[in-house]
CSV table of C-alpha atoms and ligand atoms in Angstrom, one decimal:
chain,number,residue,atom,x,y,z
A,1,UNK,CA,-38.4,-17.1,-43.6
A,2,UNK,CA,-39.7,-15.4,-46.7
A,3,UNK,CA,-39.2,-17.6,-50.3
A,4,UNK,CA,-38.1,-15.3,-52.3
A,5,UNK,CA,-34.8,-15.2,-52.1
A,6,UNK,CA,-31.8,-16.7,-54.2
A,7,UNK,CA,-31.0,-20.2,-52.8
A,8,UNK,CA,-27.3,-19.7,-51.5
A,9,UNK,CA,-28.4,-16.9,-49.5
A,10,UNK,CA,-31.1,-18.9,-47.5
A,11,UNK,CA,-28.8,-21.8,-47.3
A,12,UNK,CA,-26.0,-18.7,-45.1
A,13,UNK,CA,-28.9,-17.0,-43.8
A,14,UNK,CA,-29.7,-19.7,-42.0
A,15,UNK,CA,-26.6,-21.6,-41.0
A,16,UNK,CA,-25.5,-18.2,-40.2
A,17,UNK,CA,-29.2,-18.7,-37.8
A,18,UNK,CA,-28.4,-21.8,-36.4
A,19,UNK,CA,-25.0,-23.7,-36.8
A,20,UNK,CA,-23.6,-19.5,-36.6
A,21,UNK,CA,-21.9,-18.8,-39.8
A,22,UNK,CA,-22.4,-19.2,-43.1
A,23,UNK,CA,-20.6,-22.5,-44.9
A,24,UNK,CA,-22.7,-23.7,-41.0
A,25,UNK,CA,-19.3,-25.0,-40.1
A,26,UNK,CA,-19.9,-24.7,-36.5
A,27,UNK,CA,-18.5,-23.8,-33.3
A,28,UNK,CA,-16.4,-26.4,-31.8
A,29,UNK,CA,-14.4,-25.8,-35.4
A,30,UNK,CA,-15.0,-22.0,-35.4
A,31,UNK,CA,-13.5,-22.2,-31.7
A,32,UNK,CA,-10.1,-23.9,-31.8
A,33,UNK,CA,-8.1,-21.3,-33.1
A,34,UNK,CA,-8.7,-20.5,-29.8
A,35,UNK,CA,-6.9,-22.5,-27.2
A,36,UNK,CA,-4.6,-22.0,-25.1
A,37,UNK,CA,-4.1,-18.2,-26.4
A,38,UNK,CA,-7.0,-16.8,-24.6
A,39,UNK,CA,-8.4,-16.9,-21.6
A,40,UNK,CA,-12.1,-16.8,-21.3
A,41,UNK,CA,-13.5,-13.7,-20.8
A,42,UNK,CA,-14.8,-11.2,-20.7
A,43,UNK,CA,-11.7,-8.9,-19.3
A,44,UNK,CA,-12.6,-6.0,-17.9
A,45,UNK,CA,-15.7,-6.0,-19.8
A,46,UNK,CA,-13.6,-6.5,-23.0
A,47,UNK,CA,-13.7,-9.2,-25.4
A,48,UNK,CA,-11.6,-10.0,-29.0
A,49,UNK,CA,-14.7,-10.8,-31.2
A,50,UNK,CA,-13.5,-13.1,-33.6
A,51,UNK,CA,-17.1,-13.3,-35.6
A,52,UNK,CA,-18.5,-15.6,-37.6
A,53,UNK,CA,-15.7,-14.7,-41.1
A,54,UNK,CA,-11.9,-15.7,-40.2
A,55,UNK,CA,-12.5,-18.8,-37.9
A,56,UNK,CA,-14.1,-20.7,-41.2
A,57,UNK,CA,-12.6,-18.6,-44.7
A,58,UNK,CA,-10.0,-21.3,-44.2
A,59,UNK,CA,-13.0,-23.6,-45.1
A,60,UNK,CA,-14.5,-20.8,-47.6
A,61,UNK,CA,-10.9,-20.8,-49.9
A,62,UNK,CA,-11.5,-24.3,-50.6
A,63,UNK,CA,-15.4,-23.3,-51.5
A,64,UNK,CA,-13.8,-21.3,-53.8
A,65,UNK,CA,-12.5,-23.3,-55.2
A,66,UNK,CA,-14.3,-25.8,-55.8
A,67,UNK,CA,-16.8,-23.6,-57.1
A,68,UNK,CA,-14.5,-22.3,-60.2
A,69,UNK,CA,-14.1,-26.1,-60.9
A,70,UNK,CA,-17.8,-27.2,-60.9
A,71,UNK,CA,-19.3,-24.2,-62.8
A,72,UNK,CA,-20.5,-24.7,-66.5
A,73,UNK,CA,-22.1,-27.7,-64.3
A,74,UNK,CA,-24.0,-26.6,-61.9
A,75,UNK,CA,-25.4,-23.2,-60.4
A,76,UNK,CA,-24.4,-22.0,-57.1
A,77,UNK,CA,-28.1,-22.6,-56.2
A,78,UNK,CA,-28.1,-26.7,-56.7
A,79,UNK,CA,-24.7,-26.2,-54.4
A,80,UNK,CA,-26.5,-24.7,-51.6
A,81,UNK,CA,-29.8,-27.2,-52.1
A,82,UNK,CA,-27.4,-29.9,-50.9
A,83,UNK,CA,-25.6,-28.4,-47.5
A,84,UNK,CA,-28.9,-29.6,-46.2
A,85,UNK,CA,-29.3,-33.0,-46.8
A,86,UNK,CA,-25.6,-33.6,-46.2
A,87,UNK,CA,-26.3,-31.7,-42.5
A,88,UNK,CA,-29.4,-34.2,-42.4
A,89,UNK,CA,-26.7,-37.6,-42.8
A,90,UNK,CA,-23.9,-35.7,-41.1
A,91,UNK,CA,-21.6,-35.7,-43.4
A,92,UNK,CA,-21.3,-32.0,-44.0
A,93,UNK,CA,-17.8,-30.9,-42.5
A,94,UNK,CA,-16.5,-34.7,-43.5
A,95,UNK,CA,-17.7,-34.0,-47.2
A,96,UNK,CA,-16.0,-30.4,-47.1
A,97,UNK,CA,-12.7,-31.6,-45.9
A,98,UNK,CA,-12.3,-34.0,-48.6
A,99,UNK,CA,-14.7,-31.4,-51.5
A,100,UNK,CA,-12.2,-28.6,-51.3
A,101,UNK,CA,-9.3,-29.5,-49.9
A,102,UNK,CA,-7.3,-29.0,-47.1
A,103,UNK,CA,-8.2,-26.1,-44.4
A,104,UNK,CA,-6.2,-22.2,-45.7
A,105,UNK,CA,-5.0,-22.4,-41.2
A,106,UNK,CA,-3.7,-18.8,-41.9
A,107,UNK,CA,-7.3,-17.0,-41.3
A,108,UNK,CA,-7.4,-18.3,-38.2
A,109,UNK,CA,-3.5,-18.3,-37.7
A,110,UNK,CA,-4.3,-14.3,-38.5
A,111,UNK,CA,-6.7,-14.5,-34.7
A,112,UNK,CA,-4.2,-15.9,-32.5
A,113,UNK,CA,-1.0,-13.2,-33.8
A,114,UNK,CA,-3.9,-10.2,-33.1
A,115,UNK,CA,-4.9,-11.1,-29.0
A,116,UNK,CA,-1.2,-12.1,-29.0
A,117,UNK,CA,-0.1,-8.3,-30.3
A,118,UNK,CA,-2.9,-7.1,-27.9
A,119,UNK,CA,-2.3,-8.6,-24.9
A,120,UNK,CA,2.5,-7.8,-25.8
A,121,UNK,CA,0.4,-4.0,-25.7
A,122,UNK,CA,-0.5,-4.7,-22.1
A,123,UNK,CA,-4.5,-4.4,-23.6
A,124,UNK,CA,-6.8,-6.5,-21.3
A,125,UNK,CA,-8.6,-8.9,-22.7
A,126,UNK,CA,-10.8,-12.2,-23.3
A,127,UNK,CA,-12.7,-14.7,-26.0
A,128,UNK,CA,-16.3,-15.8,-25.4
A,129,UNK,CA,-15.5,-19.2,-27.1
A,130,UNK,CA,-19.0,-21.0,-28.1
A,131,UNK,CA,-20.7,-18.0,-26.5
A,132,UNK,CA,-20.2,-15.4,-28.5
A,133,UNK,CA,-23.4,-15.0,-30.5
A,134,UNK,CA,-22.7,-15.0,-34.3
A,135,UNK,CA,-22.9,-10.7,-35.5
A,136,UNK,CA,-25.6,-11.7,-38.2
A,137,UNK,CA,-23.8,-9.7,-41.2
A,138,UNK,CA,-24.9,-12.0,-43.1
A,139,UNK,CA,-28.3,-11.0,-42.6
A,140,UNK,CA,-27.9,-7.2,-43.3
A,141,UNK,CA,-25.9,-7.6,-47.3
A,142,UNK,CA,-28.2,-10.3,-48.3
A,143,UNK,CA,-31.5,-7.7,-47.0
A,144,UNK,CA,-32.2,-10.1,-44.4
A,145,UNK,CA,-32.9,-7.2,-42.4
A,146,UNK,CA,-36.3,-8.2,-40.3
A,147,UNK,CA,-34.3,-11.0,-39.6
A,148,UNK,CA,-31.0,-8.9,-38.5
A,149,UNK,CA,-33.3,-6.3,-36.3
A,150,UNK,CA,-34.6,-9.5,-34.6
A,151,UNK,CA,-30.9,-10.9,-34.1
A,152,UNK,CA,-29.1,-7.7,-33.4
A,153,UNK,CA,-31.5,-7.4,-30.4
A,154,UNK,CA,-30.9,-11.0,-29.2
A,155,UNK,CA,-27.1,-10.7,-30.0
A,156,UNK,CA,-28.0,-7.4,-27.1
A,157,UNK,CA,-28.9,-9.0,-24.1
A,158,UNK,CA,-26.7,-12.1,-25.1
A,159,UNK,CA,-23.3,-9.4,-24.4
A,160,UNK,CA,-25.4,-7.6,-22.1
A,161,UNK,CA,-25.7,-11.2,-19.6
A,162,UNK,CA,-22.3,-11.5,-20.3
A,163,UNK,CA,-20.7,-8.4,-19.1
A,164,UNK,CA,-19.9,-7.5,-22.0
A,165,UNK,CA,-18.8,-3.5,-22.5
A,166,UNK,CA,-16.6,-3.0,-24.9
A,167,UNK,CA,-15.8,-5.4,-28.2
A,168,UNK,CA,-12.6,-5.8,-29.8
A,169,UNK,CA,-12.4,-7.0,-33.4
A,170,UNK,CA,-10.4,-8.3,-36.8
A,171,UNK,CA,-13.2,-8.0,-38.6
A,172,UNK,CA,-13.2,-4.7,-40.2
A,173,UNK,CA,-17.2,-5.7,-41.4
A,174,UNK,CA,-18.5,-6.8,-38.1
A,175,UNK,CA,-16.5,-3.0,-36.9
A,176,UNK,CA,-18.3,-1.9,-38.9
A,177,UNK,CA,-22.0,-3.9,-38.1
A,178,UNK,CA,-21.9,-3.2,-34.4
A,179,UNK,CA,-20.9,0.0,-34.7
A,180,UNK,CA,-23.5,1.7,-37.4
A,181,UNK,CA,-26.5,-1.4,-37.6
A,182,UNK,CA,-26.4,-3.0,-34.7
A,183,UNK,CA,-27.1,1.5,-33.1
A,184,UNK,CA,-29.4,2.1,-35.8
A,185,UNK,CA,-31.6,-1.3,-35.1
A,186,UNK,CA,-31.2,-1.9,-31.7
A,187,UNK,CA,-32.9,0.6,-29.1
A,188,UNK,CA,-29.8,1.3,-26.0
A,189,UNK,CA,-27.0,-0.8,-27.1
A,190,UNK,CA,-24.6,0.1,-25.4
A,191,UNK,CA,-21.4,-1.4,-27.0
A,192,UNK,CA,-18.0,0.1,-27.7
A,193,UNK,CA,-16.4,-1.6,-30.7
A,194,UNK,CA,-12.5,-0.8,-31.8
A,195,UNK,CA,-11.6,-2.2,-34.8
A,196,UNK,CA,-8.0,-4.2,-34.1
A,197,UNK,CA,-5.8,-1.4,-36.1
A,198,UNK,CA,-7.4,1.5,-33.9
A,199,UNK,CA,-6.8,-0.3,-30.6
A,200,UNK,CA,-3.2,-1.2,-31.6
A,201,UNK,CA,-1.8,2.5,-33.1
A,202,UNK,CA,-3.5,4.0,-29.3
A,203,UNK,CA,-1.0,2.4,-27.9
A,204,UNK,CA,2.0,2.1,-30.2
A,205,UNK,CA,1.8,5.5,-30.0
A,206,UNK,CA,0.8,6.0,-26.1
A,207,UNK,CA,4.5,3.6,-25.1
A,208,UNK,CA,6.0,5.2,-27.8
A,209,UNK,CA,6.6,1.8,-29.8
A,210,UNK,CA,8.8,1.3,-32.4
A,211,UNK,CA,9.1,-3.0,-33.3
A,212,UNK,CA,11.6,-4.0,-35.7
A,213,UNK,CA,10.9,-7.3,-38.6
A,214,UNK,CA,14.8,-8.1,-38.1
A,215,UNK,CA,14.7,-8.4,-42.2
A,216,UNK,CA,13.9,-6.5,-44.6
A,217,UNK,CA,10.6,-6.3,-46.2
A,218,UNK,CA,8.9,-4.3,-49.6
A,219,UNK,CA,5.2,-3.9,-48.8
A,220,UNK,CA,2.2,-3.4,-50.7
A,221,UNK,CA,-1.1,-2.3,-47.9
A,222,UNK,CA,-4.8,-3.3,-49.4
A,223,UNK,CA,-7.5,-0.7,-47.8
A,224,UNK,CA,-10.5,-2.8,-47.3
A,225,UNK,CA,-13.4,-1.1,-48.4
A,226,UNK,CA,-15.4,-1.7,-44.6
A,227,UNK,CA,-12.1,-0.1,-43.1
A,228,UNK,CA,-11.1,2.2,-44.8
A,229,UNK,CA,-14.6,4.5,-46.6
A,230,UNK,CA,-17.2,2.7,-44.6
A,231,UNK,CA,-14.8,2.9,-40.9
A,232,UNK,CA,-12.4,5.9,-42.0
A,233,UNK,CA,-9.4,3.6,-40.4
A,234,UNK,CA,-6.7,5.2,-43.3
A,235,UNK,CA,-3.8,7.2,-41.3
A,236,UNK,CA,-3.4,4.5,-38.5
A,237,UNK,CA,-1.8,1.4,-40.5
A,238,UNK,CA,0.3,3.8,-41.7
A,239,UNK,CA,1.1,5.3,-38.6
A,240,UNK,CA,1.8,1.5,-37.4
A,241,UNK,CA,4.3,0.2,-40.7
A,242,UNK,CA,6.6,3.8,-39.9
A,243,UNK,CA,6.8,2.5,-36.8
A,244,UNK,CA,8.0,-0.6,-38.1
A,245,UNK,CA,11.5,-1.6,-38.9
A,246,UNK,CA,13.1,-2.8,-42.2
A,247,UNK,CA,9.5,-2.5,-43.8
A,248,UNK,CA,9.2,0.1,-47.0
A,249,UNK,CA,5.8,1.0,-48.1
A,250,UNK,CA,4.4,0.6,-51.8
A,251,UNK,CA,1.0,2.0,-52.1
A,252,UNK,CA,-1.2,1.3,-54.8
A,253,UNK,CA,-2.8,3.0,-57.5
A,254,UNK,CA,-6.2,3.1,-55.6
A,255,UNK,CA,-5.5,3.0,-51.9
A,256,UNK,CA,-7.3,4.8,-48.7
A,257,UNK,CA,-10.7,6.4,-49.1
A,258,UNK,CA,-10.5,6.0,-52.5
A,259,UNK,CA,-9.5,1.6,-52.4
A,260,UNK,CA,-10.2,-0.6,-54.6
A,261,UNK,CA,-12.8,-3.4,-54.3
A,262,UNK,CA,-10.4,-6.9,-54.0
A,263,UNK,CA,-14.8,-8.4,-55.0
A,264,UNK,CA,-15.7,-9.6,-51.5
A,265,UNK,CA,-19.0,-8.2,-50.2
A,266,UNK,CA,-21.2,-11.0,-50.1
A,267,UNK,CA,-20.7,-11.4,-54.2
A,268,UNK,CA,-17.9,-14.6,-53.1
A,269,UNK,CA,-20.8,-16.8,-53.0
A,270,UNK,CA,-23.6,-15.6,-54.6
A,271,UNK,CA,-21.5,-14.1,-57.3
A,272,UNK,CA,-18.8,-15.9,-57.5
A,273,UNK,CA,-17.3,-15.0,-61.3
A,274,UNK,CA,-18.2,-11.6,-61.0
A,275,UNK,CA,-16.8,-11.4,-58.2
A,276,UNK,CA,-13.1,-13.4,-58.8
A,277,UNK,CA,-13.1,-10.3,-62.3
A,278,UNK,CA,-13.6,-7.4,-59.7
A,279,UNK,CA,-10.2,-9.9,-58.0
A,280,UNK,CA,-8.2,-9.9,-61.0
A,281,UNK,CA,-8.1,-5.7,-61.6
A,282,UNK,CA,-7.1,-4.8,-58.4
A,283,UNK,CA,-4.2,-8.1,-57.6
A,284,UNK,CA,-3.2,-6.5,-60.8
A,285,UNK,CA,-3.2,-3.2,-60.4
A,286,UNK,CA,-0.9,-4.6,-56.2
A,287,UNK,CA,1.2,-6.3,-58.7
A,288,UNK,CA,2.5,-2.9,-60.4
A,289,UNK,CA,3.3,-2.2,-57.1
A,290,UNK,CA,6.3,-5.1,-57.3
A,291,UNK,CA,6.0,-5.6,-53.3
A,292,UNK,CA,6.6,-9.3,-52.1
A,293,UNK,CA,3.6,-9.8,-49.5
A,294,UNK,CA,0.4,-8.0,-50.0
A,295,UNK,CA,-1.3,-6.3,-46.5
A,296,UNK,CA,-4.2,-5.9,-45.4
A,297,UNK,CA,-7.0,-6.5,-42.0
A,298,UNK,CA,-10.3,-7.8,-44.3
A,299,UNK,CA,-10.7,-11.4,-44.5
A,300,UNK,CA,-12.8,-11.8,-47.1
A,301,UNK,CA,-10.0,-9.6,-49.1
A,302,UNK,CA,-7.8,-12.2,-47.9
A,303,UNK,CA,-9.4,-14.4,-49.9
A,304,UNK,CA,-9.7,-13.1,-53.2
A,305,UNK,CA,-7.1,-11.2,-53.6
A,306,UNK,CA,-4.9,-15.1,-52.2
A,307,UNK,CA,-7.0,-16.9,-54.5
A,308,UNK,CA,-6.7,-13.7,-57.5
A,309,UNK,CA,-2.5,-13.9,-57.4
A,310,UNK,CA,-3.1,-17.6,-57.6
A,311,UNK,CA,-4.8,-17.2,-60.8
A,312,UNK,CA,-2.7,-15.1,-63.0
A,313,UNK,CA,0.6,-17.0,-63.1
A,314,UNK,CA,1.7,-14.7,-59.1
A,315,UNK,CA,3.3,-16.9,-56.6
A,316,UNK,CA,3.2,-13.3,-53.9
A,317,UNK,CA,1.4,-14.3,-50.4
A,318,UNK,CA,-1.2,-11.6,-48.3
A,319,UNK,CA,-1.3,-11.8,-45.2
A,320,UNK,CA,-3.1,-10.2,-41.9
A,321,UNK,CA,-1.6,-7.4,-40.8
A,322,UNK,CA,-1.6,-8.3,-37.4
A,323,UNK,CA,0.5,-11.9,-39.2
A,324,UNK,CA,3.0,-9.3,-39.3
A,325,UNK,CA,3.8,-7.5,-36.0
A,326,UNK,CA,3.2,-10.9,-34.6
A,327,UNK,CA,6.4,-11.4,-36.2
A,328,UNK,CA,7.6,-7.9,-35.6
A,329,UNK,CA,6.9,-8.4,-32.5
A,330,UNK,CA,9.5,-10.0,-30.9
A,331,UNK,CA,12.2,-6.8,-31.4
A,332,UNK,CA,10.9,-4.3,-29.6
A,333,UNK,CA,12.2,0.0,-28.2
A,334,UNK,CA,9.8,2.2,-26.0
A,335,UNK,CA,10.6,5.7,-26.4
A,336,UNK,CA,8.2,8.0,-24.5
A,337,UNK,CA,4.1,8.5,-26.2
A,338,UNK,CA,3.5,11.0,-29.0
A,339,UNK,CA,0.5,11.7,-30.5
A,340,UNK,CA,-0.8,11.6,-33.1
A,341,UNK,CA,-3.0,12.1,-35.0
A,342,UNK,CA,-5.6,10.3,-36.9
A,343,UNK,CA,-7.8,11.6,-39.1
A,344,UNK,CA,-11.9,9.9,-39.2
A,345,UNK,CA,-13.4,9.6,-43.3
A,346,UNK,CA,-15.7,10.5,-43.3
A,347,UNK,CA,-16.7,10.4,-47.0
A,348,UNK,CA,-20.7,8.7,-47.0
A,349,UNK,CA,-23.8,11.4,-47.3
A,350,UNK,CA,-26.3,10.9,-44.9
A,351,UNK,CA,-27.7,7.5,-43.7
A,352,UNK,CA,-31.7,7.7,-45.3
A,353,UNK,CA,-33.6,7.4,-42.6
A,354,UNK,CA,-36.1,4.2,-42.9
A,355,UNK,CA,-39.2,4.8,-39.9
A,356,UNK,CA,-39.4,1.3,-39.9
A,357,UNK,CA,-38.8,-2.9,-41.9
A,358,UNK,CA,-43.3,-1.9,-43.2
A,359,UNK,CA,-42.7,-2.5,-46.8
A,360,UNK,CA,-44.7,0.5,-47.3
A,361,UNK,CA,-42.2,2.5,-44.7
A,362,UNK,CA,-39.7,1.1,-46.9
A,363,UNK,CA,-41.1,1.9,-50.1
A,364,UNK,CA,-42.1,5.6,-48.7
A,365,UNK,CA,-38.0,6.4,-48.0
A,366,UNK,CA,-37.0,4.2,-51.4
A,367,UNK,CA,-39.2,5.9,-53.7
A,368,UNK,CA,-37.8,10.0,-53.0
A,369,UNK,CA,-34.6,9.4,-51.7
A,370,UNK,CA,-33.5,7.4,-55.6
A,371,UNK,CA,-36.5,10.4,-57.2
A,372,UNK,CA,-33.5,12.7,-56.0
A,373,UNK,CA,-30.9,10.5,-58.9
A,374,UNK,CA,-29.6,13.1,-61.3
A,375,UNK,CA,-29.0,10.3,-64.3
A,376,UNK,CA,-25.3,11.4,-64.5
A,377,UNK,CA,-24.0,7.9,-63.9
A,378,UNK,CA,-20.7,10.1,-62.2
A,379,UNK,CA,-21.7,6.8,-59.8
A,380,UNK,CA,-20.5,4.3,-62.8
A,381,UNK,CA,-17.4,5.5,-63.3
A,382,UNK,CA,-15.6,3.2,-60.3
A,383,UNK,CA,-17.8,0.9,-60.2
A,384,UNK,CA,-16.1,-1.9,-59.7
A,385,UNK,CA,-19.2,-4.7,-60.9
A,386,UNK,CA,-19.7,-2.7,-63.5
A,387,UNK,CA,-16.5,-2.7,-64.9
A,388,UNK,CA,-16.5,-6.3,-64.7
A,389,UNK,CA,-19.1,-6.9,-67.2
A,390,UNK,CA,-18.5,-4.9,-69.0
A,391,UNK,CA,-20.2,-1.5,-68.4
A,392,UNK,CA,-24.0,-2.4,-68.7
A,393,UNK,CA,-25.5,0.1,-67.5
A,394,UNK,CA,-27.9,-2.7,-66.2
A,395,UNK,CA,-24.8,-3.9,-63.6
A,396,UNK,CA,-23.7,-0.1,-63.4
A,397,UNK,CA,-24.9,2.5,-59.9
A,398,UNK,CA,-26.7,4.2,-61.7
A,399,UNK,CA,-29.1,1.0,-64.0
A,400,UNK,CA,-29.2,-0.6,-59.5
A,401,UNK,CA,-31.1,3.0,-58.8
A,402,UNK,CA,-33.0,3.4,-61.2
A,403,UNK,CA,-34.2,-0.9,-61.1
A,404,UNK,CA,-35.1,0.6,-57.0
A,405,UNK,CA,-37.3,3.2,-58.5
A,406,UNK,CA,-39.3,1.2,-60.4
A,407,UNK,CA,-39.4,-1.6,-58.3
A,408,UNK,CA,-41.4,0.9,-55.4
A,409,UNK,CA,-42.6,3.1,-58.2
A,410,UNK,CA,-45.2,-0.4,-58.6
A,411,UNK,CA,-43.6,-0.6,-62.5
A,412,UNK,CA,-43.2,-4.0,-64.3
A,413,UNK,CA,-39.5,-5.8,-63.0
A,414,UNK,CA,-38.3,-8.4,-64.8
A,415,UNK,CA,-37.6,-10.8,-61.7
A,416,UNK,CA,-34.3,-12.2,-62.5
A,417,UNK,CA,-33.0,-8.8,-63.3
A,418,UNK,CA,-33.9,-8.1,-59.6
A,419,UNK,CA,-32.0,-10.4,-58.7
A,420,UNK,CA,-29.1,-9.5,-62.0
A,421,UNK,CA,-28.7,-6.0,-60.2
A,422,UNK,CA,-29.0,-5.7,-56.9
A,423,UNK,CA,-27.5,-10.0,-55.9
A,424,UNK,CA,-23.9,-8.7,-58.0
A,425,UNK,CA,-23.5,-5.4,-55.7
A,426,UNK,CA,-20.4,-5.9,-52.9
A,427,UNK,CA,-21.7,-2.8,-51.6
A,428,UNK,CA,-18.4,-1.2,-51.5
A,429,UNK,CA,-19.8,2.5,-51.2
A,430,UNK,CA,-18.3,3.8,-54.4
A,431,UNK,CA,-20.3,5.0,-55.6
A,432,UNK,CA,-21.6,7.1,-53.2
A,433,UNK,CA,-18.7,9.0,-52.9
A,434,UNK,CA,-19.1,10.5,-56.8
A,435,UNK,CA,-23.1,11.0,-56.5
A,436,UNK,CA,-23.9,14.9,-55.9
A,437,UNK,CA,-27.7,14.6,-55.4
A,438,UNK,CA,-26.2,13.1,-51.8
A,439,UNK,CA,-27.5,9.4,-52.1
A,440,UNK,CA,-26.2,7.1,-49.7
A,441,UNK,CA,-25.5,3.8,-53.0
A,442,UNK,CA,-24.9,1.2,-51.0
A,443,UNK,CA,-27.5,1.6,-48.3
A,444,UNK,CA,-29.9,1.6,-50.7
A,445,UNK,CA,-29.7,-1.1,-52.3
A,446,UNK,CA,-29.1,-3.2,-49.3
A,447,UNK,CA,-33.5,-1.7,-48.7
A,448,UNK,CA,-33.6,-2.2,-52.2
A,449,UNK,CA,-32.7,-6.1,-51.7
A,450,UNK,CA,-34.8,-6.5,-48.0
A,451,UNK,CA,-38.1,-4.1,-49.8
A,452,UNK,CA,-38.3,-7.1,-53.6
A,453,UNK,CA,-37.5,-10.1,-50.7
A,454,UNK,CA,-40.5,-8.8,-48.3
A,455,UNK,CA,-42.3,-7.2,-51.7
A,456,UNK,CA,-42.4,-10.8,-52.9
A,457,UNK,CA,-41.4,-9.2,-56.5
A,458,UNK,CA,-39.2,-12.6,-56.8
A,459,UNK,CA,-41.5,-15.1,-58.1
A,460,UNK,CA,-38.9,-18.6,-56.9
A,461,UNK,CA,-39.2,-20.5,-60.2
A,462,UNK,CA,-37.0,-18.0,-60.9
A,463,UNK,CA,-34.7,-18.3,-58.5
A,464,UNK,CA,-33.4,-21.9,-59.5
B,501,LIG,S1,-23.7,0.2,-56.9
B,501,LIG,FE1,-21.6,0.8,-55.6
B,501,LIG,S2,-21.6,-0.4,-53.8
B,501,LIG,FE2,-22.4,-1.1,-56.1
B,501,LIG,S3,-20.2,-2.0,-56.3
B,501,LIG,FE3,-21.4,0.0,-57.4
B,501,LIG,S4,-19.2,1.1,-57.6
B,501,LIG,FE4,-19.9,-0.5,-55.3
B,502,LIG,S1,-23.9,9.5,-58.8
B,502,LIG,FE1,-26.5,9.1,-57.5
B,502,LIG,S2,-27.2,11.4,-58.7
B,502,LIG,FE2,-25.8,10.9,-60.3
B,502,LIG,S3,-26.7,8.8,-61.7
B,502,LIG,FE3,-25.8,7.9,-59.5
B,502,LIG,S4,-26.7,8.0,-58.2
B,502,LIG,FE4,-27.8,8.7,-59.9
């Protein structure tokens, strides 16, 4: 792997490739949630795909808290350097347990709840346990696109070899990877993928189901960027909640495809203080709804919102939607089939076409695309990281597009700035919705990261 990436990104990427998750927790702990819950699959060609985030997010929550405690004493890159040493000494997970406090099992429970809900709805599926290949989406997020392509080819061969034809997942980032990135990177990708919410909404409509929570509860829903904006899944959530007796949904100011970011998108690992600021903004907005419980459908959003509410001293809990449904499934009433129309929102401009991942092709396409920027700054207005960083132009959407243009034009750029601008983006996509020139800004940022890595424009001495 190339030398010119931040240590923390290298740590996450190597863990993903070698152990299967960004923290390097390992298969045994990643699969324990499923024991006694789901049979070894596929069943009828279908699997429940847990992915590499939900099963280890309880550990990530501990790590995120620990990072806050050591801030100012150690950099995240210092910590990333210690990880491989601890693993070589065989004390890695023991140390994590000891240092990061108790492991929150809520994320693993969400997976169990999701499988139980799907089974109750009559969906046939199995789980691959230790045979489940990691999606490798972190490689894509951090711009390691050549490594991602190689990994994705291997995943495809492995899934096909195991007879998998259809994937159902609770993780919207993984659902995005399988629906959008894999077809782009893997020739003849042929595996269907669905998010849990889509499957549940369809089954509930088909069976005419009404659920009953057995108590009154005011909830709000945080739309994850990847589910609402990238996959366009919005109406299904509202439909599902409208069919749960006892639940009152109070919508936050920003919702649906205009949702506000919770601060994840890889930033919680590379720039935790910025991630916390973004989360705070969203938490304050959700808090204004007066809801007793916040629901969402993404493990990283759950982490950011849970820790965000704690930081403002509020005891509002954050659940995965699957966990609420599992509770309401105890009381089910079946009726006539209904056919609601779920819109499939498509809010992004067309993706640029990169012919290959050669430096020449990357720079040519990035140059053509970023030359189209009119410098209007409309993209900056709702950029959550720009807002969290005092509206500095250099850390705004437009600033990032300008930087990529300079980078591929061969202009002198300060390497520290390349890192700072490109790796403080959460890839939420809010900018692309506003761009009058039709730039797919967050995709340009991912490919800009790839260009900066493979071109070696970031000297290693700046990465400490
Ligand atoms: S640049 Fe775009 S994708 Fe990145 S944080 Fe800002 S609005 Fe989100
Ligand atoms: S909105 Fe589009 S055209 Fe305007 S500054 Fe941003 S990227 Fe450039």
